[in-house]
XYZ file of C-alpha atoms in Angstrom:
83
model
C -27.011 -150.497 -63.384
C -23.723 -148.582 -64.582
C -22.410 -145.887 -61.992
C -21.687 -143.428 -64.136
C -19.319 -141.337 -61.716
C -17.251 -144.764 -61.102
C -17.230 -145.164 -64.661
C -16.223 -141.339 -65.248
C -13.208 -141.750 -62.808
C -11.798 -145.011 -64.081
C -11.702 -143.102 -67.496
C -10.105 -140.106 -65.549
C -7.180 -142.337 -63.906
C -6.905 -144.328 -67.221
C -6.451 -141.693 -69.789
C -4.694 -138.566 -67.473
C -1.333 -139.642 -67.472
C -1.462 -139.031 -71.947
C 0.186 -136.129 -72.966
C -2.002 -133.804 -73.710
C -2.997 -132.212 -76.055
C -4.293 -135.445 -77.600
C -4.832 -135.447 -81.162
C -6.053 -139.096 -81.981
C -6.721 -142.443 -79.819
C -3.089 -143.869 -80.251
C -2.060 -140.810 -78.283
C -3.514 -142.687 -75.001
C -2.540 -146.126 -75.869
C 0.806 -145.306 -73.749
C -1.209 -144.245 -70.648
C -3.306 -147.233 -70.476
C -2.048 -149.461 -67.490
C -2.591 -152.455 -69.568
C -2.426 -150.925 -72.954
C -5.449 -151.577 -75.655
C -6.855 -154.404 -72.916
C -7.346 -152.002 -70.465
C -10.747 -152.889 -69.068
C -13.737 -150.649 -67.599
C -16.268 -152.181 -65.421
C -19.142 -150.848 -63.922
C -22.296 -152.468 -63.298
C -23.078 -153.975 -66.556
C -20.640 -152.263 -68.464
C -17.796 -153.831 -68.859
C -15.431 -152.405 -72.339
C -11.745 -152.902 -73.101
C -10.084 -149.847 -73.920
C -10.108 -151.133 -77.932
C -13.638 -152.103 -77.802
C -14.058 -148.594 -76.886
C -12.338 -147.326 -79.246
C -14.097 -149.413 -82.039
C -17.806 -148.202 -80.064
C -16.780 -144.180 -80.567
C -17.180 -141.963 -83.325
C -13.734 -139.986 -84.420
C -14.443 -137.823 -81.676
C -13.264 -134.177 -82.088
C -9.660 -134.283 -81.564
C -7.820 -132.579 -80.663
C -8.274 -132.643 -76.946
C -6.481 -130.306 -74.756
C -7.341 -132.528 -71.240
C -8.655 -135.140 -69.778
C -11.407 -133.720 -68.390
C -13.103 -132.506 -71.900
C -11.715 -135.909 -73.795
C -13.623 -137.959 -70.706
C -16.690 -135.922 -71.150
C -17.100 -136.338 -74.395
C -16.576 -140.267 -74.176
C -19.364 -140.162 -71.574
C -21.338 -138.275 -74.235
C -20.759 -140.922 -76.953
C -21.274 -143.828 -74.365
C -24.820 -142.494 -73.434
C -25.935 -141.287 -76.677
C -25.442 -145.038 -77.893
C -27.766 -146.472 -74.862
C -24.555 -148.031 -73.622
C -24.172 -146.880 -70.152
């Protein structure tokens, strides 16, 4: 089972240090600890930062924070069946 808040906050600490306003994924490629191969684990979820990439939609960049860029990957994740 995926814990969706423990999932929510790696995302938070990953992406939060990007300058924001973000207006495409390369934007947080800096900000990644371990760049693209940044990896998010949670229960049975477990997604490299490109893999995630390659799972989401365009998204609607711009994004003006974290908070509403996270949300909306949580969104995406969820509406896919993958968390």
């Amino acid at each position: 089972m995926v814990d969706t808040d423990d999932l929510r906050d790696q995302f938070v600490d990953a992406f939060e240090g990007a300058e924001y306003p973000i207006s495409s994924p390369m934007d947080l490629v800096p900000a990644l600890p371990d760049g693209p191969g940044t990896t998010f684990e949670s229960g049975e979820f477990s997604m490299t930062a490109m893999e995630l990439n390659t799972k989401l939609g365009s998204g609607n960049f711009p994004y003006d924070d974290v908070e509403s860029f996270v949300d909306d990957v949580m969104t995406q994740l969820d509406e896919q069946d993958l968390l």
